[in-house]
Short mmCIF file of C-alpha atoms in Angstrom, two decimals:
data_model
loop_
_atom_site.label_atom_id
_atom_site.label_comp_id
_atom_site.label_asym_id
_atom_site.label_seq_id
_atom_site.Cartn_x
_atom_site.Cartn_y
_atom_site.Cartn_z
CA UNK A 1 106.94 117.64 84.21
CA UNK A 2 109.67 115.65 85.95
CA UNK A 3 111.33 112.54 84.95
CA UNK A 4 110.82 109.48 87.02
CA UNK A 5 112.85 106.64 88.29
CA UNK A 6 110.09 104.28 87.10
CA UNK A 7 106.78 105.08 85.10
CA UNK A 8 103.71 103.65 87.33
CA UNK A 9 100.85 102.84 84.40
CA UNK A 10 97.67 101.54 85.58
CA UNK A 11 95.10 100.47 83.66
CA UNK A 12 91.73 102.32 84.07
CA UNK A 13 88.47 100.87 82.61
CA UNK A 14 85.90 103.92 81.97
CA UNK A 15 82.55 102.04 82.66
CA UNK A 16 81.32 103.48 86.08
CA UNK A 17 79.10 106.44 84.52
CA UNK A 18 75.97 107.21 83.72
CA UNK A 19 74.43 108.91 80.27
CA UNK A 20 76.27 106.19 77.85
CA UNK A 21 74.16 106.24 74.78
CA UNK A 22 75.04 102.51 73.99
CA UNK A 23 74.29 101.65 77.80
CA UNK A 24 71.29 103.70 78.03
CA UNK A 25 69.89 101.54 74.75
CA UNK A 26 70.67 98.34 76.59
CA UNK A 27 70.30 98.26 80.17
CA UNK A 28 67.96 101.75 80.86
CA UNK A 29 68.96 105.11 81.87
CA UNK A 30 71.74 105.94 84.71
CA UNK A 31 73.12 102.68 84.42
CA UNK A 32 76.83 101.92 85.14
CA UNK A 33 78.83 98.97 85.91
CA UNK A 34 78.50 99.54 89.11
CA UNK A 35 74.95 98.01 89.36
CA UNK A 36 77.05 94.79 89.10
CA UNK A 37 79.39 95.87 92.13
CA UNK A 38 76.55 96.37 94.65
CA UNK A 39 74.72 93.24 93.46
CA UNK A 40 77.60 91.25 93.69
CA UNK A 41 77.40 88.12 96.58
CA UNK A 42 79.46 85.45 97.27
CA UNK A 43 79.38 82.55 95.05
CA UNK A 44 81.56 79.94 97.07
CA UNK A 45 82.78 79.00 100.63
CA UNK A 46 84.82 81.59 101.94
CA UNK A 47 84.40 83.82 98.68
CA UNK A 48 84.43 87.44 99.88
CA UNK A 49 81.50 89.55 98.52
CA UNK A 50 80.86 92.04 97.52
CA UNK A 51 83.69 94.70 97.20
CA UNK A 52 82.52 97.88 98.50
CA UNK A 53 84.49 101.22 96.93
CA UNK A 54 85.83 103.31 100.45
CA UNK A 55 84.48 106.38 97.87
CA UNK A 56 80.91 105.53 97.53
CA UNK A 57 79.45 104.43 94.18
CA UNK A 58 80.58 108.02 92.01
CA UNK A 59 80.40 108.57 88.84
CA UNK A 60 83.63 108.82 87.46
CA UNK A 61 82.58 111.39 84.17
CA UNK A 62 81.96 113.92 87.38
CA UNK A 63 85.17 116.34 87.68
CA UNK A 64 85.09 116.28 90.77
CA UNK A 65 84.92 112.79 91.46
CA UNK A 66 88.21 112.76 88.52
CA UNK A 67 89.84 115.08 90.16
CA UNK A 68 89.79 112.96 93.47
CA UNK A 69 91.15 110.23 91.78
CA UNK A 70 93.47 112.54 90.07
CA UNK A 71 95.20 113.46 93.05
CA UNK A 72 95.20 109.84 95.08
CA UNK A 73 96.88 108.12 91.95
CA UNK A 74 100.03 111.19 92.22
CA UNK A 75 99.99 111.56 95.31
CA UNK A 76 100.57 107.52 95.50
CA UNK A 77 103.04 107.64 92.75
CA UNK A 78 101.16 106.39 89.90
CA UNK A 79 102.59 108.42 86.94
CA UNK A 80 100.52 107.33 84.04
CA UNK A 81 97.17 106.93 84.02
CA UNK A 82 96.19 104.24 80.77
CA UNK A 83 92.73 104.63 79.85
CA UNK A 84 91.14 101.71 77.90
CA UNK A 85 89.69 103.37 75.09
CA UNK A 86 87.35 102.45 72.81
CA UNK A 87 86.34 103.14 69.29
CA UNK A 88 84.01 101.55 67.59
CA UNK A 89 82.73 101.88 63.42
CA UNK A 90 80.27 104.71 64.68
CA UNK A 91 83.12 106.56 66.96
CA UNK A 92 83.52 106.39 70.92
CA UNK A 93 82.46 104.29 73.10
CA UNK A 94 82.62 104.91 76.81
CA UNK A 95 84.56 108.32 76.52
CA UNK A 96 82.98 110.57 79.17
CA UNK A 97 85.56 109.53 82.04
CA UNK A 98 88.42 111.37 79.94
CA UNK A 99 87.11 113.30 78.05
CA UNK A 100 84.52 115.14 80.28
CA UNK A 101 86.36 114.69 83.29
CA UNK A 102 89.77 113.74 83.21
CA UNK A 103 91.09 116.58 80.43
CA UNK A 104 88.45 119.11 82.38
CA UNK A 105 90.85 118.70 85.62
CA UNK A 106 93.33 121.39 86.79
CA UNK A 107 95.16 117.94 88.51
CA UNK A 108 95.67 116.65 85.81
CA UNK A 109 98.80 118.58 84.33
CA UNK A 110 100.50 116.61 87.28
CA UNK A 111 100.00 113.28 86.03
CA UNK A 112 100.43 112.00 82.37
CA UNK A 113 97.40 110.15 80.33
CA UNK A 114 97.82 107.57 77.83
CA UNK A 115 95.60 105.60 75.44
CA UNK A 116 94.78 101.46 75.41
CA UNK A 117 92.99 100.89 72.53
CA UNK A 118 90.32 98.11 73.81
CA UNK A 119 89.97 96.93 69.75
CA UNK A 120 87.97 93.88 70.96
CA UNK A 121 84.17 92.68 70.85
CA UNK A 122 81.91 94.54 73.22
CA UNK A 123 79.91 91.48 74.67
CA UNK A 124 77.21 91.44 77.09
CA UNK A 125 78.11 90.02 79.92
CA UNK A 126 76.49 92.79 82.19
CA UNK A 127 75.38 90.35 83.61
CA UNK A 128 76.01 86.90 81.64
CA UNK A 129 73.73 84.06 82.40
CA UNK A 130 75.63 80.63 83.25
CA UNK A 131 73.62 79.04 79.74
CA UNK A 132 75.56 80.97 77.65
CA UNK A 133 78.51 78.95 78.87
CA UNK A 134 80.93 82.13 78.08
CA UNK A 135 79.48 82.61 74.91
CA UNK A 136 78.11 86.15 74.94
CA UNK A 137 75.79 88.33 72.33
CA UNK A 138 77.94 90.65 70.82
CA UNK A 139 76.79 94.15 70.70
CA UNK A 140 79.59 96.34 68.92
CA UNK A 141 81.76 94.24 67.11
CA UNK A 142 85.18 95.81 66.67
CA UNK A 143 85.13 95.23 62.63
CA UNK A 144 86.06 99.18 61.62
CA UNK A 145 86.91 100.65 57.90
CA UNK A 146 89.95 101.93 57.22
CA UNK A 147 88.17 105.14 56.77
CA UNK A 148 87.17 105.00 60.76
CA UNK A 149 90.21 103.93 62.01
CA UNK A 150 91.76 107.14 60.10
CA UNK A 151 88.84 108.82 62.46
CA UNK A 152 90.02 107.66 65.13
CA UNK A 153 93.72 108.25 64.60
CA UNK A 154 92.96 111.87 63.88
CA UNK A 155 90.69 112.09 67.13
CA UNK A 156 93.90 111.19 68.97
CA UNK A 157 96.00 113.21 67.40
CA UNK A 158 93.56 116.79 67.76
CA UNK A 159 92.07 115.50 71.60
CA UNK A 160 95.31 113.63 73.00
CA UNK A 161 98.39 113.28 71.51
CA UNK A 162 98.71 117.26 71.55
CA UNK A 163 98.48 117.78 75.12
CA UNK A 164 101.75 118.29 76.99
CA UNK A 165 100.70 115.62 79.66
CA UNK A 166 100.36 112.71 77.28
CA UNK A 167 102.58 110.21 78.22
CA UNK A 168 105.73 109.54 76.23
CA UNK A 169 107.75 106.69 76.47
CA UNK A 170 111.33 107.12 75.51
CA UNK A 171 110.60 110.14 73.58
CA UNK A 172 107.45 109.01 71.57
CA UNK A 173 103.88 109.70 72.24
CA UNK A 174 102.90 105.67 74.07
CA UNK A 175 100.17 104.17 72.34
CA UNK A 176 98.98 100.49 73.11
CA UNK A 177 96.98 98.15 71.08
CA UNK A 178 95.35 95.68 73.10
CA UNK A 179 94.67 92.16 70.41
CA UNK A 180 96.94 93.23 67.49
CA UNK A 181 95.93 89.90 66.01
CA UNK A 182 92.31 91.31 65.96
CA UNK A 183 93.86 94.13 64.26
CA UNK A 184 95.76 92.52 61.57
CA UNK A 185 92.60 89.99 60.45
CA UNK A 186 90.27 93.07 60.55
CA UNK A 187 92.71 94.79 58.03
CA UNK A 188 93.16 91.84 55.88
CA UNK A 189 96.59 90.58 56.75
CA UNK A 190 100.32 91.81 58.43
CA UNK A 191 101.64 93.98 55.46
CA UNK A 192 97.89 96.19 55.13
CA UNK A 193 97.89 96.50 59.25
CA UNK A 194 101.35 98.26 59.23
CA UNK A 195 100.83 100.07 56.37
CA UNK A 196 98.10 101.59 58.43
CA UNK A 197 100.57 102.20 61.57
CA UNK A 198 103.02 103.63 59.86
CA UNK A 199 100.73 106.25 58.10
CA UNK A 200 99.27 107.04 61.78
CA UNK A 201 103.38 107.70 62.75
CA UNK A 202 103.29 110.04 59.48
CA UNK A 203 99.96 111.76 60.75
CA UNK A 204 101.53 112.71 63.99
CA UNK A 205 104.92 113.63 62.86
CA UNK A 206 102.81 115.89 60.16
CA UNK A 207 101.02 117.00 63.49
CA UNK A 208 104.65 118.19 64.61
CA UNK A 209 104.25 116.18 67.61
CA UNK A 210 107.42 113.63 66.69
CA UNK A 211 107.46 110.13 66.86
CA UNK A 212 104.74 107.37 68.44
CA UNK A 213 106.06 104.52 70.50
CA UNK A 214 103.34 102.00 69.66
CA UNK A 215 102.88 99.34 72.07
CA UNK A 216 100.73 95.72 72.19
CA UNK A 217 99.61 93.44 74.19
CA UNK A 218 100.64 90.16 74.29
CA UNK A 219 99.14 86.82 75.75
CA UNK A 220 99.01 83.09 75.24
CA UNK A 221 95.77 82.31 75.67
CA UNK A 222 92.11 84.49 75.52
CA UNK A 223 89.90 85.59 78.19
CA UNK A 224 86.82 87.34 76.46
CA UNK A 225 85.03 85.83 73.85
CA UNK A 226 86.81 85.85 70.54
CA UNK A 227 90.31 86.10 71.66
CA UNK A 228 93.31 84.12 70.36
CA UNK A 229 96.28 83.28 71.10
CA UNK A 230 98.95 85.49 70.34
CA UNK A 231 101.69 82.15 69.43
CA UNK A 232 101.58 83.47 66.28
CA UNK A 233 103.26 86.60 66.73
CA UNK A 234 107.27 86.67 67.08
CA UNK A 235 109.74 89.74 67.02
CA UNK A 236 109.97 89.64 63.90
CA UNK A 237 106.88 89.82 62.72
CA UNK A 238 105.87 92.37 65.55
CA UNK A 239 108.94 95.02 64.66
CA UNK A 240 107.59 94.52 60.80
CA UNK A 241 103.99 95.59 61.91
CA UNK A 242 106.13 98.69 63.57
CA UNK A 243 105.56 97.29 66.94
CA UNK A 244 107.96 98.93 69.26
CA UNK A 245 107.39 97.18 72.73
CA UNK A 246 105.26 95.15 74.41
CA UNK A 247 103.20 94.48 77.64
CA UNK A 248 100.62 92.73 79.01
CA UNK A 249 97.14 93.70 80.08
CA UNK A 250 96.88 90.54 83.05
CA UNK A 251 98.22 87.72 84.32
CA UNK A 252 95.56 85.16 83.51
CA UNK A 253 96.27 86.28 80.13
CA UNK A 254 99.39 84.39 80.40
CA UNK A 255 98.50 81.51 83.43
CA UNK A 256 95.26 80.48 82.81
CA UNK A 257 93.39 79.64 86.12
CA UNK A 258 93.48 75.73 86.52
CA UNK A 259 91.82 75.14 89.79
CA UNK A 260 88.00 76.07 90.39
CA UNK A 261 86.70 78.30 91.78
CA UNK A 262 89.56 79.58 93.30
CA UNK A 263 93.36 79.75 94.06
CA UNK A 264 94.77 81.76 96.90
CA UNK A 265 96.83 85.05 95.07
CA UNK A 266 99.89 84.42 97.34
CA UNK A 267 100.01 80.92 95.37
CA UNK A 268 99.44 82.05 92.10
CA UNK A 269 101.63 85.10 92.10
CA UNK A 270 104.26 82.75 92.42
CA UNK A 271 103.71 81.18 89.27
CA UNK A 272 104.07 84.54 87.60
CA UNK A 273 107.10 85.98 88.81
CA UNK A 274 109.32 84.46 85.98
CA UNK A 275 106.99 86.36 83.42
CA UNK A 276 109.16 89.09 82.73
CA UNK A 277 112.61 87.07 82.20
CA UNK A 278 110.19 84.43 80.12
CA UNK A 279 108.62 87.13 78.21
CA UNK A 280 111.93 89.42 77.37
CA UNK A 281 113.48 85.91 76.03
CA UNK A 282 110.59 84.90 73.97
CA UNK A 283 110.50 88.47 72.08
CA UNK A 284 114.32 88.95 72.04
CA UNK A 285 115.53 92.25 70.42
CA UNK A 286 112.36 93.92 71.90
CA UNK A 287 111.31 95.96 75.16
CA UNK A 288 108.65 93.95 77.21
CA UNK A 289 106.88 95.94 80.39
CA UNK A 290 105.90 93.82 83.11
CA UNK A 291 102.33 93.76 84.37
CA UNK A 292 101.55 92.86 88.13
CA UNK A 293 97.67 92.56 88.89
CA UNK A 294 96.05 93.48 91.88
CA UNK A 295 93.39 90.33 92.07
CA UNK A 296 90.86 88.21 89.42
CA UNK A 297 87.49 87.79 90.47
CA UNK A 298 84.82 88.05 87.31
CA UNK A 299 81.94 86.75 89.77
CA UNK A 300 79.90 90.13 89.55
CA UNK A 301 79.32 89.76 85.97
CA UNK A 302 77.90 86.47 86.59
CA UNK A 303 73.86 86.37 87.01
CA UNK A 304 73.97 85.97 90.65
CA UNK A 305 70.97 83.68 91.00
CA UNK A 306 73.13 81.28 88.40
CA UNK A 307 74.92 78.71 90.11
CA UNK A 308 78.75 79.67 89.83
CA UNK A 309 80.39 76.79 87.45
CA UNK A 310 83.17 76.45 85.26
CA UNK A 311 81.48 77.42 82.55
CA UNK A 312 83.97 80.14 80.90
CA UNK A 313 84.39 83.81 81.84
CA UNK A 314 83.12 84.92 83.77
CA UNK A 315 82.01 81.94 85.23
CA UNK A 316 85.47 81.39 85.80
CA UNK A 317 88.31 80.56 88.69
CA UNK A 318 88.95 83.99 91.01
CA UNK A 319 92.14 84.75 92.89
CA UNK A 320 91.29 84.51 96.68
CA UNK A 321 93.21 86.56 99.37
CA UNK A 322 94.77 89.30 97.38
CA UNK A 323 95.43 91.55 100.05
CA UNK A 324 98.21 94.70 100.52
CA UNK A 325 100.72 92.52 101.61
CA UNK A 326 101.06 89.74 98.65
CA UNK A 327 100.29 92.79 95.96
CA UNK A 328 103.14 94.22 97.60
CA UNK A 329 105.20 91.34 97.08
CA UNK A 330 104.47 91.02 93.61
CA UNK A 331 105.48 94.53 93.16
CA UNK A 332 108.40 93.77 94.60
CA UNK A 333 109.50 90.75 92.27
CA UNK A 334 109.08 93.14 89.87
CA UNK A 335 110.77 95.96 90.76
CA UNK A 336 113.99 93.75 90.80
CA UNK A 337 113.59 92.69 87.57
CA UNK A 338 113.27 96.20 86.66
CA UNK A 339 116.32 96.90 88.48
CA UNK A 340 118.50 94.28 87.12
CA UNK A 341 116.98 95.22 83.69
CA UNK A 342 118.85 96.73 80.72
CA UNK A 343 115.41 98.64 79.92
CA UNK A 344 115.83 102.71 79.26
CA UNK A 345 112.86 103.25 81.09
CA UNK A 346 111.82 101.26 83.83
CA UNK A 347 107.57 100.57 83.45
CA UNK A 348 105.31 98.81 84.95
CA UNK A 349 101.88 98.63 84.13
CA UNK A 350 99.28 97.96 87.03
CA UNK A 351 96.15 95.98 86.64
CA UNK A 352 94.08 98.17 87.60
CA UNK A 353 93.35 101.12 88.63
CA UNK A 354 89.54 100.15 88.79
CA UNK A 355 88.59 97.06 87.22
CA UNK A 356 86.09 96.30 90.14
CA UNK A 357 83.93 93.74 88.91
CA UNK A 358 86.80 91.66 87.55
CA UNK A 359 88.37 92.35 90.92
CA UNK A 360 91.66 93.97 90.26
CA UNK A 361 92.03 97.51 91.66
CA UNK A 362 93.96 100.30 93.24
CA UNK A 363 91.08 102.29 94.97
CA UNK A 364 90.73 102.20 98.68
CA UNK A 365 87.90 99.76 99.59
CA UNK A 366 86.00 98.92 102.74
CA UNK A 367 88.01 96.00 103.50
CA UNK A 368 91.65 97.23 102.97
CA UNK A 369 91.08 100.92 102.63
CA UNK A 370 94.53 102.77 100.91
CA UNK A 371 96.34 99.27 101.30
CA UNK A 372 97.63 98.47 97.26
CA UNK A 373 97.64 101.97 96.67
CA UNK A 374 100.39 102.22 100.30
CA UNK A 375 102.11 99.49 98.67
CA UNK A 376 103.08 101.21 95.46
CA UNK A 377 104.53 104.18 97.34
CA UNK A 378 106.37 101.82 99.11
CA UNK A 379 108.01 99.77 96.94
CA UNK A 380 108.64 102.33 93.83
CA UNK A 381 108.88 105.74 96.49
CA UNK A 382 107.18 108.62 97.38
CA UNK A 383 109.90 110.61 95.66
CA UNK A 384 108.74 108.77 92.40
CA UNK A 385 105.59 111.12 92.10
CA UNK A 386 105.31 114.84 90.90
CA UNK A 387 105.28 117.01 93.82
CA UNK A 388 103.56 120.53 91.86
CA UNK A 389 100.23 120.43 93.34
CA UNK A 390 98.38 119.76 96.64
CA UNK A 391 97.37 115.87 96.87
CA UNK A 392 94.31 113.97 98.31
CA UNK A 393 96.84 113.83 101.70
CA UNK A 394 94.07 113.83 104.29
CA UNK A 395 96.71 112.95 107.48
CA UNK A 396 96.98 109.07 106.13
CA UNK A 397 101.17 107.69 106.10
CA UNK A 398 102.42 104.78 105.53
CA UNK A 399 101.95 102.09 107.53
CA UNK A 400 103.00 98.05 107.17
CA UNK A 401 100.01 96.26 105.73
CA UNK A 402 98.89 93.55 108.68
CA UNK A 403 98.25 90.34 107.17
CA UNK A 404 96.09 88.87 108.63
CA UNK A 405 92.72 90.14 107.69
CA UNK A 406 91.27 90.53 111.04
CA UNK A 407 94.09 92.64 112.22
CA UNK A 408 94.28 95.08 109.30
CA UNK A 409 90.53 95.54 109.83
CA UNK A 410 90.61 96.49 113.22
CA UNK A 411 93.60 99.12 111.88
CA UNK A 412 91.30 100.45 109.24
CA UNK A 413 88.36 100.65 111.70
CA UNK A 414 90.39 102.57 114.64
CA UNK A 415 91.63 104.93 111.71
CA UNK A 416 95.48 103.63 111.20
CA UNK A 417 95.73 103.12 108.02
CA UNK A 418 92.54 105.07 106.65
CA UNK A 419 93.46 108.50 108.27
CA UNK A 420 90.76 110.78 108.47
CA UNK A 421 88.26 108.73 106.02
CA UNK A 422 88.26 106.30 108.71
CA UNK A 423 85.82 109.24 110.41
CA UNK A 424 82.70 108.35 112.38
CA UNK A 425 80.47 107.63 109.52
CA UNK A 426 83.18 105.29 107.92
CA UNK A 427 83.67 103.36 111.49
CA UNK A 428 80.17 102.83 110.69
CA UNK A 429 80.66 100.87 107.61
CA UNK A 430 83.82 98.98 108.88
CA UNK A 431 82.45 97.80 111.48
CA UNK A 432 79.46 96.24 109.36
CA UNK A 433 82.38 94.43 107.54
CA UNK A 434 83.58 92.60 110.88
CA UNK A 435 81.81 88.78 109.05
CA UNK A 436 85.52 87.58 108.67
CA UNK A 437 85.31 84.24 106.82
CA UNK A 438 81.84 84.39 106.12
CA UNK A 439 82.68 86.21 103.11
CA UNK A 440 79.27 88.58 103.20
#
């Protein structure tokens, strides 16, 4: 597996499949997320709903329906696929995706896999109703024993860590924590938490599968229920909990939303693009990742019959407008900070591959069809992907993302920038989508 110029990581949330057991308990069988997609309307002037997937509603755990996605995200250049990845104190939670799907595809020994542990509350908020005023039930809490953590750690190890396609970042096996300060209360304090890390390291060099590069996420102020702020944390406290870099998961992580309901992406972008130099500085002495998202819009976990107020996530401000052409200048701030970067490895991680009802995503839609997904090959290269096996390339190329919505509808309807998914049927469902500004 080659080397890249820069590693592509996007962030892929595992929640559109059937047969959970936890989701079967507490919404009925063959429920998915994507109940909340279709149901999804628009909850302000001008507030474009719902998001239709270009794919159809599939169920990602299929391996067919992986191996689709498989061969889109390489053939696109994304390099690394970072599942979110839970675990709770009676084992996985939400694990079908990868490992029913995802490790069952011949594709996928073209593309590397790493884990996000998602060590946070599961809440529901599928949907939340306004009166809860972002203050959801919880239904797993992530409070674990040491002696399920040391579960989990050797599930990774004997499932993931051992495969030759699990992503390594500057020679160790990349592993990301997403709240470390949920961690380090849940263990009872900094010196127990790394005590823990550093016998997971000694697990997987006892493995003979070297050294981990352990990763967190950092932020400055919550989004779910029962987040803090990471102020706390500063390099040195992060390299003596055997931290070894750091990312973030998404901008509003970092620039809460002050305007409701909504402020336009190209505007709010802006406000971001100094994250990386502001970040690096902050945590001197330590690698920090940039993160570029693709859009914000929590509506469709909102009851929809609710009236939409600021009433905390996710009744909560959305990014409007995030189309191809201002994701693709985003990724292009950041690719020059990567470039002008003294970083060994040049990463950026994506939000998202397909976080569709918090509206940040990479798959082709009805509205914009391949558009984000064209404007990663553009900016980072088409030479940036592996080139060993046959992609998803159905006659699609390149093509400059028109900004204007009406005109790069009328390009996805007459097949330009869809290729041959724009085919009769698909017309069909463009066409249906040809409300511009009345955001149904």
């Amino acid at each position: 597996m080659k080397e890249h110029k820069y590693e592509i990581s996007a962030v892929y949330f595992p929640n559109y499949h059937a047969g959970d057991p936890h989701n079967e308990q507490w919404h009925g069988k063959g429920w998915s997320e994507w109940e909340l997609v279709r149901r999804a309307g628009p909850r302000f002037a001008g507030h474009r709903m719902p998001k239709e997937p270009l794919w159809g509603y599939e169920d990602e755990a299929d391996v067919a329906v992986m191996d689709r996605k498989i061969r889109t995200a390489v053939e696109y250049g994304i390099t690394n696929m970072l599942f979110d990845w839970y675990w709770y104190e009676d084992g996985p939670f939400l694990n079908k995706p990868l490992d029913e799907a995802f490790l069952r595809c011949d594709s996928a020994r073209n593309i590397r896999f790493s884990l996000l542990w998602a060590n946070h509350d599961w809440t529901d908020i599928h949907p939340l109703p306004r009166a809860y005023r972002g203050r959801p039930r919880c239904e797993l809490p992530w409070n674990i024993s040491e002696t399920s953590f040391f579960s989990a750690v050797d599930t990774m190890i004997g499932r993931y860590f051992s495969r030759d396609n699990y992503f390594r970042l500057n020679g160790g096996l990349f592993f990301c924590l997403y709240d470390l300060n949920r961690f380090v209360k849940n263990f009872g304090g900094t010196e127990r938490a790394a005590a823990l890390l550093a016998e997971m390291r000694r697990r997987v060099r006892a493995a003979g599968l070297g050294d981990m590069h352990i990763n967190a996420v950092v932020w400055e102020s919550g989004i779910l229920c029962g987040e803090e702020s990471m102020l706390n944390f500063d390099s040195v406290r992060l390299k003596s909990l055997g931290v070894d870099s750091l990312t973030s998961y998404v901008w509003v992580h970092e620039h809460p939303i002050d305007t409701f309901p909504s402020v336009p992406y190209a505007q709010y972008r802006k406000v971001c693009e100094n994250d990386f130099d502001r970040l690096s500085a902050k945590y001197a002495g330590m690698a920090y990742y940039p993160c570029v998202t693709a859009g914000w819009d929590a509506s469709p976990r909102t009851v929809q019959s609710d009236t939409f107020d600021n009433v905390g996530y996710p009744f909560s401000p959305v990014l409007t407008d995030n189309n191809p052409y201002e994701f693709e200048q985003a990724l292009r701030s950041v690719k020059e900070k990567l470039d002008a970067s003294a970083l060994q490895t040049r990463m950026v991680v994506i939000n998202a591959w397909n976080e569709w009802t918090e509206g940040s995503y990479l798959e082709p839609d009805t509205e914009h069809g391949y558009g984000r997904l064209e404007a990663v090959r553009r900016v980072f290269g088409a030479g940036n992907r592996h080139g060993t096996i046959q992609t998803a390339d159905d006659g699609r190329q390149d093509r400059p993302y028109y900004k204007t919505q009406e005109e790069n509808h009328e390009k996805i309807i007459n097949g330009h920038t869809a290729g041959s998914d724009a085919s009769a049927e698909r017309r069909g469902v463009y066409a249906k989508r040809a409300d511009f500004g009345t955001g149904r």
